[in-house]
CSV table of C-alpha atoms and ligand atoms in Angstrom, one decimal:
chain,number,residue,atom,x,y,z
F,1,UNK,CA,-6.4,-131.2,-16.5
F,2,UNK,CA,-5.6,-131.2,-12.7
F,3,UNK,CA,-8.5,-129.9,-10.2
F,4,UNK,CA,-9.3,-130.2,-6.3
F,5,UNK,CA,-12.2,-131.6,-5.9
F,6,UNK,CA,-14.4,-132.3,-2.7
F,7,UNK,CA,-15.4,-136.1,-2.3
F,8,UNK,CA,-17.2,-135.1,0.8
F,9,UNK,CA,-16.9,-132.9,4.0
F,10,UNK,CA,-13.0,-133.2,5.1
F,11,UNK,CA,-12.3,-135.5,1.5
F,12,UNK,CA,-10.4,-133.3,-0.7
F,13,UNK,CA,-8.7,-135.2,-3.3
F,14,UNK,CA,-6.2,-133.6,-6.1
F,15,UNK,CA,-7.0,-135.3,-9.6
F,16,UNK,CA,-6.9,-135.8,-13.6
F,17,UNK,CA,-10.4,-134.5,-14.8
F,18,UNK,CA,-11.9,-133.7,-18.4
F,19,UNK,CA,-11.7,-130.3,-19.5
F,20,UNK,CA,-14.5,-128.8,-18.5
F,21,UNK,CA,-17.6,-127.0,-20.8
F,22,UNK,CA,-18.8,-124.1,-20.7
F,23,UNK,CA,-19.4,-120.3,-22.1
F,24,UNK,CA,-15.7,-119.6,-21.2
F,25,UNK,CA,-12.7,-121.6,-21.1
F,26,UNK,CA,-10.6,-119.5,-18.5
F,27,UNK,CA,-6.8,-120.8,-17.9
F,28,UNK,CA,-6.3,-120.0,-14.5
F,29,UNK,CA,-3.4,-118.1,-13.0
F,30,UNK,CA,-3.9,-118.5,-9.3
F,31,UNK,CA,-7.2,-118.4,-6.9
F,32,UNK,CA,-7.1,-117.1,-3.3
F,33,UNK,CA,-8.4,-118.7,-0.6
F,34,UNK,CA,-10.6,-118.0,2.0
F,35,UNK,CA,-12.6,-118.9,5.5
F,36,UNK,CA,-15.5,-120.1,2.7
F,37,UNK,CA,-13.1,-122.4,1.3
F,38,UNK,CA,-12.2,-123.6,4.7
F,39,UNK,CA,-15.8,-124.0,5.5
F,40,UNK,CA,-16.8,-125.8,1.8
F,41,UNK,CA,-13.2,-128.5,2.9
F,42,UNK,CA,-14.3,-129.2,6.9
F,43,UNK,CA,-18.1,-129.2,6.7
F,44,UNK,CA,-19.8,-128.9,3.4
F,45,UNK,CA,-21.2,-125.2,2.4
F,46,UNK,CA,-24.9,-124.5,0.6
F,47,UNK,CA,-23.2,-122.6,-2.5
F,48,UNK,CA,-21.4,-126.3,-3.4
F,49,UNK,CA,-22.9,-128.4,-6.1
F,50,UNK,CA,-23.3,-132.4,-5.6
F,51,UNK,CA,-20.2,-134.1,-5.0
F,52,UNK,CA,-17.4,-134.7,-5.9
F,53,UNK,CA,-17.5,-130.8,-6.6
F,54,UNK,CA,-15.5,-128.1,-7.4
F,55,UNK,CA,-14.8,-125.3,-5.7
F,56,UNK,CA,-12.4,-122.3,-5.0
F,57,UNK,CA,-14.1,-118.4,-5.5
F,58,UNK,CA,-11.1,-116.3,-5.7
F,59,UNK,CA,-9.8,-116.7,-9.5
F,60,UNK,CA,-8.2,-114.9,-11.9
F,61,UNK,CA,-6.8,-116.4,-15.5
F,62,UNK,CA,-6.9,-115.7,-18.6
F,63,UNK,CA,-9.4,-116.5,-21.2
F,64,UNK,CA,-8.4,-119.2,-24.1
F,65,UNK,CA,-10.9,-117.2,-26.5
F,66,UNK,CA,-9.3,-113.5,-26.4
F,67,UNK,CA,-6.5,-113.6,-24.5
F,68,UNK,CA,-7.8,-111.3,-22.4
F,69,UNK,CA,-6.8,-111.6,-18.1
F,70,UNK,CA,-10.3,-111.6,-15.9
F,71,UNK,CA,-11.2,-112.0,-12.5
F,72,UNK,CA,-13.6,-114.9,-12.5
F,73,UNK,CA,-16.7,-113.1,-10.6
F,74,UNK,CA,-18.2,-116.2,-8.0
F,75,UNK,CA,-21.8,-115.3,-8.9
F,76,UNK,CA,-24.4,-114.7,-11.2
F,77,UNK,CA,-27.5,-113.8,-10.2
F,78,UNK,CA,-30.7,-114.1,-12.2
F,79,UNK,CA,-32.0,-110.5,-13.2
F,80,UNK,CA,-35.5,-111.7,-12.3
F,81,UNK,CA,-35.9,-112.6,-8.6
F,82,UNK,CA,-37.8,-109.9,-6.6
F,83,UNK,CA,-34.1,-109.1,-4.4
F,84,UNK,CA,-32.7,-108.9,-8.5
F,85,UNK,CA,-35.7,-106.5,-9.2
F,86,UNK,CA,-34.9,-104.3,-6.2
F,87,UNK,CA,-31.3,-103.6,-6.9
F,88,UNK,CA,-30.2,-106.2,-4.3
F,89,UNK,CA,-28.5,-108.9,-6.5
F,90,UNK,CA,-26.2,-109.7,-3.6
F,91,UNK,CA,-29.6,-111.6,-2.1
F,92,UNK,CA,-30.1,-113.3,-5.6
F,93,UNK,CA,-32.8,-116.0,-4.7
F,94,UNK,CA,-31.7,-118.4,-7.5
F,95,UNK,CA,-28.0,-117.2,-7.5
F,96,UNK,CA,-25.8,-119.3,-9.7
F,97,UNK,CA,-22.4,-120.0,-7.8
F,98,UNK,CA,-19.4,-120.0,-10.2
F,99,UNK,CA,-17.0,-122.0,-8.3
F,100,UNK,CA,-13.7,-124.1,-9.0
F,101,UNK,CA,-10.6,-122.2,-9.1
F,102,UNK,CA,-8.7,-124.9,-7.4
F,103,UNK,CA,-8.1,-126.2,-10.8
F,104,UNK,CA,-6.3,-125.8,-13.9
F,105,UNK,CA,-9.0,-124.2,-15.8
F,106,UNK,CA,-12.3,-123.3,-15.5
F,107,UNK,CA,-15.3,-122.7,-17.6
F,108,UNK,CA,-17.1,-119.5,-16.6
F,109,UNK,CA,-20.3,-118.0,-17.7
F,110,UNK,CA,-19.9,-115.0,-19.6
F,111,UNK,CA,-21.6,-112.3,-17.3
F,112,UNK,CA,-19.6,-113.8,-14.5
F,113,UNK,CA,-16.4,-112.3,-15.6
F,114,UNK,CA,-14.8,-109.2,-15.2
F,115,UNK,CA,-11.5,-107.1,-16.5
F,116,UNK,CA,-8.4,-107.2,-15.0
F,117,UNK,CA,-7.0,-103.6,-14.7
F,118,UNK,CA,-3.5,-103.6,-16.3
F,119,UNK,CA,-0.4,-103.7,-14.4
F,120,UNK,CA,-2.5,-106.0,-11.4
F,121,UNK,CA,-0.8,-109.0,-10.6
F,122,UNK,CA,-2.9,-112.4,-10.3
F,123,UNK,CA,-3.1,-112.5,-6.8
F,124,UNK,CA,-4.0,-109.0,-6.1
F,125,UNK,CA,-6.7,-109.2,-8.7
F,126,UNK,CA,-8.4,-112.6,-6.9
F,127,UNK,CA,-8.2,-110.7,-3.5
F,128,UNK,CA,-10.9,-108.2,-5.7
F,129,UNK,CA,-14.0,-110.6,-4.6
F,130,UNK,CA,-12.8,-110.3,-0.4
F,131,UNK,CA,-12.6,-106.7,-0.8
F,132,UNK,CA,-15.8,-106.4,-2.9
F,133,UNK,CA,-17.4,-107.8,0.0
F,134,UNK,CA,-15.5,-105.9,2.0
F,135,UNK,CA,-16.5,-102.4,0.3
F,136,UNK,CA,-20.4,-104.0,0.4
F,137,UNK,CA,-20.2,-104.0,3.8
F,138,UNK,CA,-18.9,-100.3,3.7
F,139,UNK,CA,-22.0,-99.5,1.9
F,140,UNK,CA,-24.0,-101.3,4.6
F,141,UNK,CA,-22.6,-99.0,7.2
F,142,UNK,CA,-24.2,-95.9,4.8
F,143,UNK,CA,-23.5,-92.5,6.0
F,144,UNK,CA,-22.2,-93.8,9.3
F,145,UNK,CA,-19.1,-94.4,7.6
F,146,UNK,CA,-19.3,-90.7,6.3
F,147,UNK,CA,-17.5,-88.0,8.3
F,148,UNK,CA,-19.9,-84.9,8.1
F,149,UNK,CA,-19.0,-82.8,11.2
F,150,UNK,CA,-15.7,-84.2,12.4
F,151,UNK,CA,-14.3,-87.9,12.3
F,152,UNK,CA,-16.5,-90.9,12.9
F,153,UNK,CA,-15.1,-92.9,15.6
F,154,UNK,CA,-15.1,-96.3,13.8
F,155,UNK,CA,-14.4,-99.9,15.2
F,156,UNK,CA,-13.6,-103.1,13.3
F,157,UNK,CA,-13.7,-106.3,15.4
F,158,UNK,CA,-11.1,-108.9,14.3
F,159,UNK,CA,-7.9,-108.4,12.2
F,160,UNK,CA,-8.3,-111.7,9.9
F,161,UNK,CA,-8.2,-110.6,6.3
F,162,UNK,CA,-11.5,-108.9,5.6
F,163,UNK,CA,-11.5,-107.2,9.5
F,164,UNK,CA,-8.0,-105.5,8.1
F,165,UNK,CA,-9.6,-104.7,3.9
F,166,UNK,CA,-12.6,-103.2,6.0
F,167,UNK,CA,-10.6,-101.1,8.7
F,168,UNK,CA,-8.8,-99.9,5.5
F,169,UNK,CA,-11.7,-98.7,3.5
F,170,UNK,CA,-12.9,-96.9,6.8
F,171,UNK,CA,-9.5,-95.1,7.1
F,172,UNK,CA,-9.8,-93.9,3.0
F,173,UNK,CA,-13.1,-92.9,3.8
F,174,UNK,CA,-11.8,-90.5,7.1
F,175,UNK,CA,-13.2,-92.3,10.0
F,176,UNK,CA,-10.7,-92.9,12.9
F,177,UNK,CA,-10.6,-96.6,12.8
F,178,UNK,CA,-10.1,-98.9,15.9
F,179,UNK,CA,-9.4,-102.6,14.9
F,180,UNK,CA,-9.4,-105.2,17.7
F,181,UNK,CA,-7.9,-108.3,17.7
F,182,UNK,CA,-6.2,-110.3,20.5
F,183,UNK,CA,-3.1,-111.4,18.1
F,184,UNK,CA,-0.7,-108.4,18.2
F,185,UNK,CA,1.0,-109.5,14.5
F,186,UNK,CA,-2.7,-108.2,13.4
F,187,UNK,CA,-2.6,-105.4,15.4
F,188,UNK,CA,0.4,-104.8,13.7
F,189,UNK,CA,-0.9,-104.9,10.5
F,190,UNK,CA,-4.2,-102.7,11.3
F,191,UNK,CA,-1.4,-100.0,12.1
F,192,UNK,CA,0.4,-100.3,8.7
F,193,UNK,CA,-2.9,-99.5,6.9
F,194,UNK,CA,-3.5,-96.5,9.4
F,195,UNK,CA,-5.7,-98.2,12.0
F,196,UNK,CA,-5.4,-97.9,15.7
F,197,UNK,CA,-5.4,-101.3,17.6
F,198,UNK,CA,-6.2,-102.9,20.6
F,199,UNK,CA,-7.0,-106.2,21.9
F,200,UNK,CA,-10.3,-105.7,23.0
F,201,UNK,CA,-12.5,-102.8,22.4
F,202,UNK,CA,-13.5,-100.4,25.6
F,203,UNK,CA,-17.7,-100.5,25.8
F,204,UNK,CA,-19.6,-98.0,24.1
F,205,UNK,CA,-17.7,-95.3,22.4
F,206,UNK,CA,-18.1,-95.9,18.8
F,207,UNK,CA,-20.6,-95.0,16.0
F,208,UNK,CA,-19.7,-97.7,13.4
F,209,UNK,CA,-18.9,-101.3,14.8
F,210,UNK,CA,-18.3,-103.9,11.6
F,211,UNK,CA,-17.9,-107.5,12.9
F,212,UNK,CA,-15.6,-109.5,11.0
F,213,UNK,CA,-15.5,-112.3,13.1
F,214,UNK,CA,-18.5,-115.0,12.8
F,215,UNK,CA,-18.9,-115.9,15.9
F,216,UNK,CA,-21.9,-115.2,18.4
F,217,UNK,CA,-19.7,-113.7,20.8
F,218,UNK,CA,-18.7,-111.1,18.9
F,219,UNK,CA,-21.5,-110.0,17.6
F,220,UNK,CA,-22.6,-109.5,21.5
F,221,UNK,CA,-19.5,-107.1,21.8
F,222,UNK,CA,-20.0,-105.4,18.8
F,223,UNK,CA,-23.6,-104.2,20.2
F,224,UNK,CA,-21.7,-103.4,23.5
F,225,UNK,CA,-18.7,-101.1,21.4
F,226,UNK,CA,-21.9,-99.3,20.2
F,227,UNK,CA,-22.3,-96.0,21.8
F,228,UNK,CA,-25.8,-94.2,21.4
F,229,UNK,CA,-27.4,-93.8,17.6
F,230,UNK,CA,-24.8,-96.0,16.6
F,231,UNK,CA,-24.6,-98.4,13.4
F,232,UNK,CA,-24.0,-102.3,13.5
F,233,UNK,CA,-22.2,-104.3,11.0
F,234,UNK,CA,-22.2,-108.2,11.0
F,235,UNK,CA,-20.0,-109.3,8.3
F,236,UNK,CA,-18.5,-112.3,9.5
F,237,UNK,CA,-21.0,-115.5,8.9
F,238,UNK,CA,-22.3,-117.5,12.1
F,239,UNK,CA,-21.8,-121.4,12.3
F,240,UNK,CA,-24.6,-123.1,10.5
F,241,UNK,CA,-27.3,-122.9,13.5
F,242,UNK,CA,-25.8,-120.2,15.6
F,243,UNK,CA,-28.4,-118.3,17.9
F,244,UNK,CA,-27.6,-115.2,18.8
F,245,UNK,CA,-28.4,-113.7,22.6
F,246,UNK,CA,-28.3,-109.7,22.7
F,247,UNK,CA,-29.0,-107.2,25.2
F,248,UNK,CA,-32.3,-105.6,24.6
F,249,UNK,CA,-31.7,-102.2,26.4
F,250,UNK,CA,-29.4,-100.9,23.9
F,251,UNK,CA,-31.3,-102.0,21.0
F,252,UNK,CA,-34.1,-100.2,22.1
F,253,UNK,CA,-32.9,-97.2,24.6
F,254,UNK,CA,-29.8,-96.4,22.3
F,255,UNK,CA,-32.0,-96.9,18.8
F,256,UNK,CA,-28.8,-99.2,17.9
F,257,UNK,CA,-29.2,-99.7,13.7
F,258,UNK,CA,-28.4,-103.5,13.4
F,259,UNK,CA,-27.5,-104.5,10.1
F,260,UNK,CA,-26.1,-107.7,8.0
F,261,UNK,CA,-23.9,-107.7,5.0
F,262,UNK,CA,-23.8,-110.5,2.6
F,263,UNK,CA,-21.9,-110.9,-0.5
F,264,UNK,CA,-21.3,-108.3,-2.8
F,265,UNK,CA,-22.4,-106.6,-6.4
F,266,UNK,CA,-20.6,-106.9,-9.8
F,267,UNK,CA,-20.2,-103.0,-9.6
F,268,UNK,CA,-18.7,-103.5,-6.3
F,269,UNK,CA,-16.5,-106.0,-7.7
F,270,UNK,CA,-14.9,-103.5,-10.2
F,271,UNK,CA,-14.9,-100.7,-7.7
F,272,UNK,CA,-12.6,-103.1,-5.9
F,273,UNK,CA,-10.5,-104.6,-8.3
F,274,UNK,CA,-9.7,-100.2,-9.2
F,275,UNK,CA,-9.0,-99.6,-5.4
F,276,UNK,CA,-6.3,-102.9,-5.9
F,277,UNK,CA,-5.3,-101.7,-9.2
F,278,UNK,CA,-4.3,-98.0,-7.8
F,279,UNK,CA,-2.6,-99.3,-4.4
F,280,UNK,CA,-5.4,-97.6,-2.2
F,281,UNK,CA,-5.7,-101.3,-1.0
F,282,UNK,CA,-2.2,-102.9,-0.2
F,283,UNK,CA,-3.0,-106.5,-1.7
F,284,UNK,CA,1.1,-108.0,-1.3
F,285,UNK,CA,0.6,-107.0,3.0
F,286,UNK,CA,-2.3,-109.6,2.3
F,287,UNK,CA,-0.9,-112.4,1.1
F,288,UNK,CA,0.5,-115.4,1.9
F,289,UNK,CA,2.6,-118.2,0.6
F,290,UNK,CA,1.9,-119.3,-3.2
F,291,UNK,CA,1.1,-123.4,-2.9
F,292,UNK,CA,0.2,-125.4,-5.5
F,293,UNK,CA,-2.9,-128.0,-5.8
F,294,UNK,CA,-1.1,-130.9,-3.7
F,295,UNK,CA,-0.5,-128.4,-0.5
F,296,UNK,CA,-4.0,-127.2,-0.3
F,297,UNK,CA,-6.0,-129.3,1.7
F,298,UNK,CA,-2.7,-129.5,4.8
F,299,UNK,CA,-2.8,-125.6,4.0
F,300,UNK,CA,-6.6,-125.3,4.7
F,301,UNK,CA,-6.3,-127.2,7.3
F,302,UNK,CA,-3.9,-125.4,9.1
F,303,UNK,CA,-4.7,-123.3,12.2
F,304,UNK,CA,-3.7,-119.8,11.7
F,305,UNK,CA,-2.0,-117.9,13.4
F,306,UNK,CA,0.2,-114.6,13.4
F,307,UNK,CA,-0.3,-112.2,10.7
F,308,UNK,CA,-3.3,-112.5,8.6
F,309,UNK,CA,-2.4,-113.9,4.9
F,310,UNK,CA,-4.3,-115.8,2.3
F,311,UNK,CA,-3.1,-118.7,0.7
F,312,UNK,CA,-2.3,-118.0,-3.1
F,313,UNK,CA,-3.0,-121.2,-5.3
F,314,UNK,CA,-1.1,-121.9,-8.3
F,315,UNK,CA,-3.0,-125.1,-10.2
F,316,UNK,CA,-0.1,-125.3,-12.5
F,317,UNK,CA,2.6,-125.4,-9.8
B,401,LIG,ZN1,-13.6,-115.9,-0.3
B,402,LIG,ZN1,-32.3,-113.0,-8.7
């Protein structure tokens, strides 16, 4: 069978592989991609096994044993860790990575897989693991994200594709949702989904700030969007190494509640594969061209710009 595998940080090479073993033999439809994948191509990424290794974390198919369409979850975590014991598998501490969707098949364990609601096309069911992580990071922002006496004035900073599924969660759960980004095509978007937008965010007038950037910067301006007793998102990953410089006052003056979000749950993963499934989350405004394996690496590789899309991957194009 054909797969993309990675030779190395930058070497991506298409090729002829043995079928591959394992609990499940999956056939795959298509796999999104992502910023991880464009990460796991340039640099390397820690949730990559030795090369030449597989990768691609955004797959649905359909299993040779029952016939039966999943979503190919991108994680197992071990049940006996002390994050697993808390209720915090997302923080796994020997999470097994279930990568390799860039290929014709895959061979998934078991727990790792998860039904595809009828009627949901391929590539709206791969964009369920995104918007799990995006409806984790929802959950992160607790009852800020709740409305209780009036709307929450809610910010999302950056319009790529999981700034836009988060800004959309906050509008279905009431908040009044700001999304700032500096290219207007996702401003553009943010308003389809019921957003306002702007290119950059005025200091200090919002409760809920999710960051859905990655970079240092922004996490700097999402603590400056904050306004008093407000919560603090950071969704998008760093650079390997980043430092982070904040101003103190705030943290301390304003009792700012700084949090991370990382990854998701399986139950989040079904919650957002239903949300897809019932059109509360418009998957076709998110995606892009369908390429197959040969286009992938010049596709990666490609800086974007305009509207946020993924890349849809057909392995048997
Ligand atoms: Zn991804
Ligand atoms: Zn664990």
């Amino acid at each position: 069978m054909r797969a993309a595998l990675l030779h190395g940080p930058g070497d991506l090479r298409v090729e002829e592989i043995v079928e591959p073993d394992g609990e499940v033999l999956v056939t795959v439809e298509v796999a999104t991609a992502c910023a991880t994948d464009v990460k796991c191509l340039r640099h390397g990424h820690v949730i990559l096994g030795p090369y030449p290794a597989r990768f691609g974390h955004e797959t649905v198919g359909v299993r040779e044993d029952t016939g039966a369409r999943v979503l190919v979850g991108d994680s197992v975590s071990c049940g006996t860790c002390r994050c697993c014991r808390a209720d915090r598998t997302q923080l796994c501490e020997r999470m097994r990575w279930v990568l390799g969707g860039f290929a014709q098949r895959i061979a998934a364990p078991a727990a790792s897989l998860h039904a595809v609601p009828d009627g949901l096309p391929a590539a709206g069911a791969a964009m369920a693991e995104p918007l799990a992580a995006a409806v984790h990071a929802v959950a992160r922002a607790g009852a800020a994200s709740q409305p209780t006496n009036g709307r929450v004035a809610a910010a999302v900073l950056g319009g790529g594709t999981m700034g836009l599924m988060i800004a959309r969660l906050l509008v279905l759960a009431g908040c009044d949702v700001t999304l700032a980004d500096r290219h207007e095509e996702r401003r553009d978007q943010a308003r389809a989904l019921g957003a306002s937008a702007v290119a950059q965010l005025e200091p200090g007038g919002h409760e809920l700030v999710m960051e859905a950037v990655g970079r240092p910067a922004a996490w700097r301006a999402a603590i400056e969007a904050a306004a008093p007793g407000a919560t603090i998102v950071l969704v998008g990953g760093c650079p390997a190494g980043s430092e982070v410089t904040l101003p103190a006052a705030p943290l301390h003056y304003a009792e700012l509640n700084v949090r991370g979000a990382f990854h998701h749950t399986p139950a989040e993963v079904d919650r957002a594969l239903a949300l897809l499934a019932a059109g509360e989350v418009d998957w076709r405004a998110l995606a892009g061209p369908t390429i197959g394996l040969d286009e992938l690496h010049g596709a990666l590789l490609r800086p974007s710009h305009g509207e946020a899309r993924k890349l849809v991957v057909d392995p048997h194009r």
